[in-house]
């Protein structure tokens, strides 16, 4: 698999990642040979619809997938191979060097403890701070994420907060130990658009001020446009396009990326790419087909698509897994 | 009156509707009163689609539920063909339910988990005694086909379906009784972009073919823009703006609508990177104790003294365009508003800063 050529020392380097879920009845290859890197202070957006494997990919990194998951490949972070670490070693990495933000803030918040106690717990555990220092740090963090007045809010409980405020608290917890990497899985999907705008700006500001590498997973190409330096588009477990944000939005190459961009509704135009209409089940079925998983829904599919295309560089630092792209066929706005 | 069109008696009329919740209070708490929906008037003519936009706490879902009689009003009325649905006893209202259906946001919560797809869709036919038993399976198959599902789905339990499939079953069920008015509460919010497009197309087709009137409730402006001819914006229980779609999007006359439009991200990295502040600061205030004067004023960039003192009424600023803002006219003549949507250099849609 061609590796994207970038600077030598990425903050995160994922190579040939494979995730297989084995349950009694089913055996699903959720992520197939996915490789990408994230440079220090860079934001990578992983974009795909449900069934694309984007969540499995991002949860594989801190090894938070369930026991039924089999993970293969390489995940290098902080000079170490994460897939080789013991659970004990991993516990030190998670929370301290890798921060996590989920879609539902209540997945990370304990409803019966104050938010001050919860943030303090993180810093006391990983940074061995005293109770007083931890409280100071918690107040500092709440200020940084806009939950004010910080001292009063330390004593509040999650249920007293709105969704947006809770997510700010989760962000505070994620950055509490000054991690090098933060993984955010659809962090704004459940929020109102006005609050989403605030949170996206907050994430951008924090990532830049604190030199954090951010992996932002989303189904929405509009949401990541302002944050992403690089975008990886996933379909049925594979990476289909991988490029800088500007390149991707201005010159999308893969038919799926183009269809995703075209499907963003606006004005009278209810965009229908007829073959884009499918269910997750169909996508699962496509995982096991031979050849390009997008073949059946692709408007440009042809005979060669029965062989799976490799990710190849079609323009500087722009990688696409599509036979048509290699021919030099497609470019320009969809 | 804010309306979906300028002519005809509206099929559905919401008149000064208020839905109030009271909490009882106790030793340490006083009585609290929340007007989730506050004095709303809206007309929905036959064959029209009105988009109702609002964020959490706006009251839009409560309004939707009140229209189908799932909430009792504190004041006002909902008239279907001129008859106030709240004055009817249940047995007289029941035949009207067939004409006035709802697509629920949470499809699973609104379905009986023991039912199959076929039973779910047939239920309205059974309840309203539509057709003979043998005709029903045909009708169910027809409805399934209409939402792009195969009739082999009939025997599946609804809990076995994916979110997108379930939502389509939800829609098929809502259309089963052949309603004249459909209240769609965030019908596409849980769907992927590709499915969303398909569902919207379906609704539009049914609307065209059957002259269906739709009240489309959503927080997503882009979706509303693609389905609604008229758009109403709600904030904290009140209507703040009502206009024809193109008028609202090209020249919003209320700071909240304007900020909402600005807040939506665009698939345009250059434009998005230029953002340096969120268009609407802060959070929605508690509905228990709404701000005095204009409810939006604490978060409004344009607020002045009168806004904190006097609540603006929804009024017609230019024909067909209503706004509840003291400064609506100023917004209308502000070039920043007019050049809202297009970047003169690239021609791309982008918000002005």
XYZ file of C-alpha atoms in Angstrom:
687
model
C 0.000 0.000 0.000
C 1.509 3.329 -0.999
C 2.240 5.363 2.071
C 1.476 9.051 2.001
C 4.852 10.721 2.000
C 5.045 13.359 4.651
C 7.373 14.598 7.326
C 9.358 11.952 9.035
C 8.009 12.120 12.500
C 4.249 11.995 12.607
C 2.431 12.183 15.905
C 0.338 9.189 14.884
C 1.062 6.641 12.177
C -1.534 4.018 11.380
C -0.517 1.360 8.921
C -2.541 -1.437 7.328
C -5.120 -1.375 10.092
C -7.556 -4.254 10.008
C -10.454 -4.650 12.417
C -12.560 -7.758 12.356
C -15.583 -8.278 14.587
C -16.186 -11.900 15.391
C -19.513 -12.682 16.940
C -21.054 -16.133 17.069
C -23.095 -15.588 13.953
C -21.296 -12.938 12.011
C -17.801 -12.128 11.034
C -17.447 -8.582 9.792
C -14.319 -6.961 8.474
C -15.082 -3.441 9.635
C -11.779 -1.842 8.697
C -9.608 -3.093 5.874
C -6.012 -2.045 5.323
C -6.381 1.546 6.378
C -3.241 3.672 6.645
C -2.840 7.326 7.500
C -0.656 9.643 9.498
C -1.301 12.701 11.594
C 1.485 15.230 11.993
C 2.055 17.179 15.204
C -0.569 19.930 15.524
C -2.417 18.666 12.488
C -6.129 17.896 12.272
C -7.215 14.856 10.316
C -10.887 14.407 9.551
C -12.121 10.877 8.926
C -15.356 11.116 7.040
C -17.865 8.454 6.095
C -21.452 7.405 6.511
C -22.668 4.717 8.882
C -21.024 1.408 8.140
C -17.904 3.047 6.745
C -15.720 1.858 9.618
C -14.737 5.345 10.691
C -15.695 4.826 14.332
C -14.054 1.428 14.493
C -10.894 3.015 13.124
C -10.780 5.809 15.643
C -11.619 3.552 18.590
C -8.958 1.076 17.531
C -6.269 3.657 18.179
C -6.737 3.850 21.965
C -7.754 0.188 21.837
C -11.257 0.795 23.072
C -12.960 -1.714 20.844
C -14.955 -4.528 22.456
C -13.526 -7.961 23.103
C -15.074 -9.349 19.943
C -12.790 -7.160 17.869
C -9.602 -8.450 16.373
C -7.172 -5.688 15.477
C -4.210 -6.148 13.167
C -1.683 -3.762 11.713
C 0.387 -1.038 13.250
C -0.504 2.003 15.315
C 2.557 3.999 16.232
C 2.182 6.801 18.708
C 4.732 8.560 20.873
C 7.480 6.302 19.634
C 5.614 3.139 20.652
C 3.550 0.474 18.958
C 0.166 0.748 20.677
C -0.979 -2.707 19.620
C 1.862 -4.213 21.615
C 1.208 -2.433 24.895
C -0.247 -4.191 27.892
C -3.529 -3.026 29.378
C -1.653 -1.382 32.229
C 0.588 0.535 29.889
C -2.410 1.528 27.806
C -4.179 2.968 30.804
C -1.342 5.408 31.174
C -1.557 6.399 27.553
C -5.281 6.897 27.462
C -6.368 9.986 29.268
C -2.855 11.277 29.588
C -1.397 11.219 26.111
C -4.533 10.527 24.127
C -7.690 12.446 24.934
C -11.118 11.188 23.891
C -14.339 12.973 23.033
C -17.476 11.037 22.165
C -20.713 12.064 20.553
C -22.663 11.722 23.758
C -21.018 13.632 26.601
C -22.816 11.491 29.127
C -20.748 8.559 27.894
C -17.817 10.208 29.644
C -19.520 11.912 32.573
C -20.579 10.365 35.827
C -24.036 11.708 36.685
C -23.553 11.447 40.433
C -20.296 13.323 40.782
C -19.602 17.009 40.369
C -17.758 18.038 37.260
C -14.968 19.462 39.390
C -14.477 16.070 40.975
C -14.424 14.396 37.581
C -11.842 16.695 36.054
C -9.731 16.532 39.203
C -9.827 12.776 39.056
C -8.221 12.825 35.628
C -5.330 15.057 36.615
C -4.755 13.402 39.953
C -4.616 9.997 38.345
C -2.280 10.819 35.508
C -0.309 13.772 36.801
C -0.241 12.888 40.470
C -1.429 16.329 41.516
C -2.470 17.255 45.019
C -6.143 17.882 45.616
C -5.640 21.621 45.706
C -3.518 21.748 42.588
C -6.032 19.556 40.822
C -8.820 21.929 41.728
C -6.821 24.854 40.391
C -6.127 22.995 37.213
C -9.813 22.082 36.860
C -10.830 25.716 37.184
C -8.210 26.705 34.655
C -9.529 24.096 32.235
C -13.122 25.180 32.651
C -12.075 28.714 31.830
C -10.241 27.508 28.771
C -13.359 25.778 27.487
C -15.731 28.587 28.338
C -17.581 27.048 31.282
C -17.748 30.019 33.589
C -17.729 31.169 36.297
C -15.294 28.313 36.683
C -15.181 28.035 40.471
C -18.919 27.848 40.819
C -19.271 25.377 37.971
C -16.796 23.031 39.638
C -19.540 22.190 42.098
C -22.183 21.584 39.450
C -23.467 18.215 38.321
C -23.723 17.167 34.690
C -27.495 17.192 34.722
C -27.462 20.902 35.450
C -25.766 21.562 32.141
C -27.002 21.703 28.586
C -25.585 19.368 25.956
C -23.169 21.990 24.721
C -21.859 22.745 28.200
C -21.403 19.054 28.927
C -19.417 18.633 25.783
C -17.200 21.522 26.836
C -16.574 19.722 30.109
C -15.660 16.571 28.214
C -13.254 18.581 26.103
C -11.727 19.965 29.281
C -11.212 16.426 30.543
C -9.755 15.351 27.230
C -7.101 18.069 27.257
C -6.520 18.055 31.006
C -3.165 16.297 30.828
C -1.932 18.134 27.754
C -2.186 15.159 25.433
C -0.442 15.027 22.108
C -3.446 13.478 20.428
C -7.167 13.961 20.825
C -9.662 11.699 19.116
C -13.139 13.111 18.694
C -15.903 10.826 17.423
C -18.778 12.927 16.082
C -18.436 15.423 18.951
C -20.942 17.924 17.606
C -23.493 15.664 15.943
C -25.913 15.848 18.842
C -25.622 19.620 19.273
C -27.659 22.492 17.892
C -26.050 24.288 14.995
C -25.427 27.451 16.995
C -23.690 25.501 19.737
C -21.858 23.378 17.184
C -20.357 26.526 15.739
C -19.045 27.440 19.194
C -17.614 23.990 19.870
C -15.894 23.741 16.488
C -14.207 27.072 17.040
C -13.223 25.997 20.534
C -11.653 22.802 19.251
C -9.776 24.675 16.586
C -8.477 27.206 19.079
C -7.405 24.619 21.631
C -5.752 22.376 19.062
C -3.716 25.260 17.760
C -2.846 26.810 21.139
C -1.849 23.533 22.717
C -0.258 21.903 19.678
C -2.621 18.992 19.729
C -3.026 16.557 16.867
C -6.723 16.043 16.375
C -8.495 13.153 14.714
C -12.054 14.282 14.062
C -14.519 11.658 12.894
C -17.716 12.805 11.207
C -20.349 11.868 8.670
C -20.621 15.497 7.628
C -18.147 17.048 5.224
C -19.463 20.523 5.990
C -18.689 20.250 9.680
C -15.033 19.312 9.228
C -14.291 21.841 6.497
C -13.170 24.497 8.946
C -11.080 22.265 11.140
C -9.408 19.701 8.955
C -5.955 20.048 7.489
C -6.331 16.629 5.906
C -9.344 14.508 5.114
C -9.624 10.728 4.835
C -12.836 9.453 3.250
C -13.903 5.944 4.161
C -16.341 3.609 2.515
C -17.223 0.065 3.589
C -14.119 -0.199 5.717
C -11.606 1.095 3.218
C -9.938 4.406 2.638
C -11.081 5.715 -0.715
C -9.590 9.178 -0.774
C -6.982 10.913 1.337
C -5.814 14.463 0.694
C -5.366 17.914 2.152
C -8.661 19.602 2.923
C -8.305 22.191 0.189
C -7.511 19.555 -2.396
C -10.405 17.356 -1.367
C -13.078 20.001 -1.381
C -11.860 21.774 -4.487
C -10.796 18.779 -6.550
C -12.502 15.654 -5.249
C -11.582 12.642 -7.328
C -13.195 9.499 -5.980
C -16.788 9.069 -7.178
C -17.925 8.468 -3.600
C -16.377 11.697 -2.337
C -17.939 13.565 -5.198
C -21.306 11.989 -4.471
C -21.011 12.907 -0.782
C -20.274 16.513 -1.638
C -23.073 16.601 -4.166
C -25.512 15.121 -1.649
C -25.248 18.129 0.653
C -28.710 19.648 0.300
C -29.156 23.203 -0.811
C -31.892 25.309 -2.342
C -34.285 23.478 -4.685
C -31.853 20.853 -5.428
C -32.654 17.655 -3.619
C -29.583 15.833 -4.755
C -30.120 12.264 -5.659
C -27.360 10.047 -6.805
C -29.705 7.087 -7.189
C -27.132 4.489 -6.487
C -26.046 6.243 -3.334
C -29.291 5.196 -1.676
C -28.617 2.124 0.324
C -28.703 0.788 3.809
C -25.950 -0.145 6.170
C -26.728 -3.759 5.571
C -25.942 -3.356 1.914
C -22.668 -1.731 2.814
C -21.812 -4.699 5.007
C -22.553 -6.920 2.084
C -20.252 -4.833 -0.041
C -17.408 -5.395 2.332
C -17.089 -8.970 1.283
C -17.457 -8.495 -2.437
C -14.506 -8.784 -4.672
C -13.109 -5.639 -6.082
C -13.980 -2.087 -5.250
C -16.654 -1.968 -2.538
C -18.276 1.054 -4.145
C -18.587 -0.679 -7.493
C -22.317 -1.393 -7.354
C -23.243 2.166 -6.542
C -20.682 3.925 -8.649
C -21.810 5.883 -11.690
C -18.423 5.357 -13.328
C -17.918 1.651 -12.608
C -16.480 -0.520 -15.324
C -15.004 -3.991 -15.843
C -11.706 -3.272 -14.134
C -13.537 -2.458 -10.903
C -13.857 -6.135 -10.090
C -10.290 -5.871 -8.960
C -9.795 -3.823 -5.821
C -8.016 -0.539 -6.580
C -5.055 0.492 -4.471
C -4.589 3.893 -2.957
C -2.435 5.762 -5.447
C -1.152 9.284 -5.583
C -3.009 11.160 -8.302
C -1.695 14.607 -7.424
C 0.782 15.881 -4.862
C -0.225 14.350 -1.553
C -3.631 13.425 -2.933
C -4.400 9.713 -2.768
C -7.346 7.971 -4.360
C -8.381 4.321 -4.570
C -10.038 4.265 -7.941
C -9.054 2.830 -11.324
C -10.641 5.712 -13.171
C -8.606 8.198 -11.186
C -5.409 6.486 -12.171
C -6.342 6.921 -15.762
C -6.213 10.613 -15.055
C -9.900 10.830 -15.826
C -11.465 12.822 -13.076
C -10.703 16.118 -11.498
C -12.366 19.394 -10.756
C -15.466 20.049 -8.776
C -18.269 17.521 -8.776
C -51.475 36.227 9.220
C -48.302 34.311 8.498
C -49.298 31.779 5.951
C -48.054 29.228 3.499
C -49.593 31.145 0.651
C -51.482 34.314 0.043
C -54.757 32.773 -1.075
C -57.337 30.239 0.031
C -58.717 29.153 3.368
C -55.997 27.284 5.094
C -56.577 23.604 5.570
C -54.844 23.713 8.918
C -54.851 26.763 11.101
C -52.940 27.190 14.316
C -54.418 30.158 16.131
C -52.772 31.844 19.125
C -51.663 28.492 20.418
C -50.025 28.340 23.813
C -48.852 25.120 25.456
C -47.980 25.538 29.081
C -46.276 23.183 31.456
C -46.492 23.663 35.161
C -44.345 22.082 37.758
C -45.883 21.662 41.115
C -43.347 23.163 43.410
C -42.922 21.951 46.948
C -41.253 22.931 50.154
C -38.159 24.386 48.605
C -39.375 25.150 45.091
C -41.978 27.491 43.864
C -44.426 26.761 41.073
C -42.755 26.953 37.745
C -44.508 27.661 34.535
C -43.097 27.094 31.106
C -44.783 28.250 27.955
C -43.141 25.862 25.563
C -45.292 27.249 22.793
C -46.327 30.841 23.225
C -49.100 32.423 21.202
C -48.297 30.900 17.837
C -50.380 31.537 14.750
C -49.667 29.768 11.496
C -51.698 28.777 8.442
C -51.017 25.736 6.346
C -52.906 25.665 3.036
C -53.623 22.587 0.997
C -50.607 21.269 -0.859
C -48.154 23.603 0.852
C -45.041 22.800 2.824
C -44.027 24.983 5.702
C -40.633 24.456 7.238
C -40.481 25.078 10.972
C -36.941 25.759 12.093
C -35.652 25.976 15.613
C -33.043 24.632 17.955
C -33.519 22.746 21.221
C -35.835 24.606 23.510
C -37.576 26.429 20.684
C -40.820 24.558 21.215
C -41.078 23.259 17.677
C -41.612 19.629 18.658
C -44.181 20.610 21.250
C -45.996 22.605 18.605
C -45.981 19.601 16.299
C -47.386 17.369 19.005
C -50.038 19.867 19.951
C -51.242 20.006 16.369
C -51.910 16.277 16.379
C -53.505 16.499 19.775
C -50.744 14.844 21.718
C -50.503 17.894 23.935
C -53.289 19.952 25.402
C -53.163 23.659 24.797
C -53.359 26.227 27.517
C -54.817 28.699 25.074
C -55.635 29.091 21.419
C -56.884 26.591 18.888
C -55.917 24.248 16.110
C -58.446 24.182 13.298
C -58.714 21.540 10.628
C -61.134 22.642 7.964
C -62.398 25.280 10.313
C -63.111 22.939 13.241
C -61.158 23.311 16.448
C -59.775 19.858 17.166
C -59.621 20.549 20.872
C -63.358 21.089 21.167
C -64.104 17.576 20.037
C -64.428 14.562 22.287
C -62.039 11.773 21.376
C -64.560 9.714 19.459
C -65.453 12.662 17.245
C -61.827 13.519 16.754
C -60.821 10.033 15.771
C -62.011 10.271 12.178
C -59.997 13.443 11.882
C -56.814 11.678 12.957
C -56.860 9.843 9.703
C -56.484 13.126 7.907
C -53.806 14.504 10.213
C -50.783 12.267 10.726
C -47.377 12.600 12.276
C -43.944 11.313 11.366
C -42.111 10.963 14.652
C -38.522 11.836 15.165
C -37.725 8.731 17.144
C -39.075 5.942 14.998
C -38.287 3.170 17.461
C -39.968 4.904 20.372
C -43.127 5.381 18.336
C -43.410 1.772 17.245
C -44.590 -1.311 19.016
C -41.505 -3.506 19.280
C -43.648 -6.626 19.005
C -45.038 -5.586 15.681
C -43.756 -6.552 12.308
C -43.223 -4.000 9.600
C -46.465 -5.083 7.984
C -48.447 -4.765 11.190
C -46.965 -1.352 11.919
C -47.923 0.071 8.569
C -51.325 -1.599 8.564
C -52.229 -0.319 12.007
C -53.755 2.966 10.818
C -55.780 1.020 8.289
C -57.073 -1.226 11.027
C -57.820 1.548 13.472
C -59.659 3.634 10.935
C -61.259 0.635 9.313
C -59.899 1.446 5.925
C -60.421 -1.218 3.325
C -61.105 -4.893 3.819
C -58.628 -7.184 5.454
C -57.612 -8.773 2.186
C -57.012 -5.419 0.597
C -54.689 -4.315 3.334
C -51.666 -6.370 2.442
C -51.795 -4.960 -1.016
C -51.937 -1.451 0.350
C -49.030 -2.176 2.708
C -46.945 -3.483 -0.169
C -47.772 -0.355 -2.130
C -46.745 1.850 0.770
C -43.509 -0.049 1.268
C -42.672 0.314 -2.389
C -43.383 4.021 -2.074
C -40.616 4.330 0.504
C -38.221 2.188 -1.445
C -38.527 -0.949 0.654
C -39.152 -4.417 -0.560
C -42.367 -6.211 0.413
C -40.246 -9.020 1.835
C -39.672 -6.645 4.767
C -43.259 -7.134 5.881
C -42.588 -9.997 8.197
C -39.537 -8.546 9.838
C -39.886 -7.150 13.317
C -39.327 -3.419 13.424
C -36.510 -3.846 15.891
C -34.593 -5.811 13.314
C -34.376 -2.892 10.955
C -31.625 -0.336 10.577
C -32.348 3.265 11.535
C -32.870 4.326 7.974
C -35.221 1.454 7.188
C -37.202 2.115 10.310
C -37.591 5.743 9.504
C -38.940 4.832 6.107
C -41.438 2.483 7.718
C -42.389 5.381 9.956
C -43.133 7.464 6.899
C -45.046 4.687 5.180
C -47.185 4.356 8.271
C -47.876 8.058 8.399
C -49.035 8.001 4.800
C -51.099 4.827 5.164
C -54.398 6.455 6.024
C -54.121 8.865 3.136
C -53.766 11.975 5.274
C -54.203 15.501 4.036
C -51.806 16.993 6.542
C -48.556 15.501 7.771
C -46.535 16.873 10.644
C -42.999 15.650 10.080
C -40.865 16.018 13.186
C -37.213 15.829 12.213
C -37.892 12.931 9.842
C -34.368 12.847 8.452
C -32.235 13.861 11.413
C -31.008 10.382 12.196
C -30.311 9.481 8.597
C -27.182 9.484 6.523
C -26.926 12.082 3.840
C -27.753 9.658 1.068
C -30.851 8.291 2.778
C -31.903 11.749 3.753
C -31.915 12.748 0.123
C -34.108 9.784 -0.752
C -36.622 10.457 2.006
C -36.922 14.120 1.088
C -37.503 13.199 -2.513
C -40.228 10.798 -1.478
C -42.035 13.396 0.594
C -41.836 15.880 -2.210
C -43.309 13.385 -4.656
C -46.184 12.505 -2.369
C -46.803 16.132 -1.765
C -47.015 16.818 -5.468
C -49.113 13.782 -6.335
C -51.548 13.886 -3.436
C -51.526 17.599 -2.662
C -50.288 16.770 0.784
C -49.770 19.642 3.230
C -46.639 19.232 5.270
C -45.346 20.972 8.340
C -41.689 20.005 8.244
C -39.986 20.493 11.579
C -36.230 20.526 11.616
C -33.183 22.150 13.121
C -31.345 21.715 9.829
C -31.622 24.769 7.619
C -30.138 23.050 4.610
C -32.809 20.377 4.694
C -35.588 22.918 5.210
C -34.275 24.870 2.313
C -34.656 21.934 0.010
C -38.222 21.052 1.000
C -40.135 24.075 2.166
C -41.695 26.898 0.205
C -42.319 28.911 3.349
C -40.128 28.945 6.435
C -41.014 29.832 10.020
C -38.309 30.300 12.629
C -38.973 29.644 16.310
C -37.039 30.743 19.361
C -37.955 29.977 22.939
C -41.600 29.315 22.196
C -42.214 32.191 19.830
C -42.218 32.745 16.100
C -39.495 35.217 15.257
C -39.660 35.179 11.481
C -41.891 33.799 8.733
C -41.147 34.252 5.051
C -41.000 32.579 1.680
C -37.972 30.393 1.487
C -35.910 32.420 -0.927
C -36.676 35.629 0.943
C -35.580 34.161 4.246
C -32.340 32.777 2.908
C -31.357 35.803 0.902
C -32.508 38.464 3.297
C -33.240 37.310 6.827
C -35.016 40.032 8.797
C -34.366 38.762 12.272
C -30.946 38.608 13.930
C -31.575 35.078 15.153
C -32.409 33.735 11.692
C -29.483 35.562 10.283
C -27.128 34.175 12.902
C -28.526 30.695 12.424
C -27.779 30.875 8.731
C -24.292 32.087 9.483
C -23.715 29.322 12.003
C -24.266 26.467 9.561
C -20.951 25.187 8.285
C -20.278 25.136 4.560
C -18.174 22.551 2.721
C -15.681 25.294 1.951
C -12.409 25.211 3.882
C -11.329 28.703 2.907
C -14.538 30.337 4.071
C -14.763 28.253 7.225
C -11.211 29.062 8.244
C -12.056 32.735 8.186
C -14.530 32.352 10.992
C -13.241 33.796 14.176
C -16.326 33.848 16.301
C -19.511 31.898 16.687
C -22.506 33.823 15.330
C -24.645 33.190 18.402
C -22.892 33.418 21.746
C -24.019 31.744 24.922
C -26.819 29.310 25.468
C -30.563 29.393 25.144
C -31.990 30.807 28.370
C -34.220 28.810 30.632
C -37.821 28.878 29.437
C -38.905 29.140 33.046
C -37.654 32.666 33.256
C -37.318 34.027 29.738
C -35.569 37.331 29.182
C -37.693 40.445 29.423
C -38.515 42.281 26.252
C -37.234 40.418 23.232
C -36.403 36.858 24.225
C -33.356 36.857 22.028
C -31.865 40.144 23.156
C -29.205 38.812 25.574
C -27.570 36.941 22.713
C -28.201 39.482 20.003
C -25.379 41.468 18.440
C -27.755 44.284 17.555
C -29.652 44.594 20.823
C -30.369 48.027 22.238
C -32.406 49.461 25.118
C -35.796 48.989 23.603
C -35.048 45.311 23.052
C -34.642 44.715 26.762
C -37.822 46.577 27.610
C -40.425 45.913 24.942
C -41.224 42.545 23.397
C -41.445 42.961 19.627
C -44.554 41.555 17.953
C -44.483 39.471 14.811
C -45.398 41.932 12.076
C -45.376 42.071 8.307
C -42.263 44.060 7.376
C -42.559 43.667 3.640
C -45.390 41.753 1.919
C -45.161 38.097 2.772
C -42.314 38.544 5.207
C -42.915 38.742 8.944
C -40.404 39.465 11.647
C -40.527 39.991 15.399
C -37.671 42.445 15.688
C -37.705 46.157 16.401
C -35.001 46.630 13.825
C -36.293 44.421 11.037
C -36.323 47.290 8.541
C -32.712 48.114 9.313
C -31.755 44.513 8.640
C -33.597 44.682 5.367
C -31.624 47.624 4.096
C -28.271 46.521 5.461
C -25.949 45.649 2.602
C -24.269 43.079 4.805
C -27.524 41.184 4.803
C -28.072 41.558 1.101
C -24.675 40.279 0.098
C -25.129 37.479 2.522
C -24.836 34.502 0.377
C -22.397 35.104 -2.405
C -18.709 35.725 -2.431
C -18.183 38.249 -5.235
C -14.850 36.710 -6.173
C -15.619 33.057 -6.327
C -19.385 33.092 -6.601
C -19.480 30.537 -3.839
C -21.984 30.818 -1.057
C -20.325 32.269 1.966
C -21.396 34.255 4.965
C -20.299 37.843 5.393
C -18.370 38.618 8.576
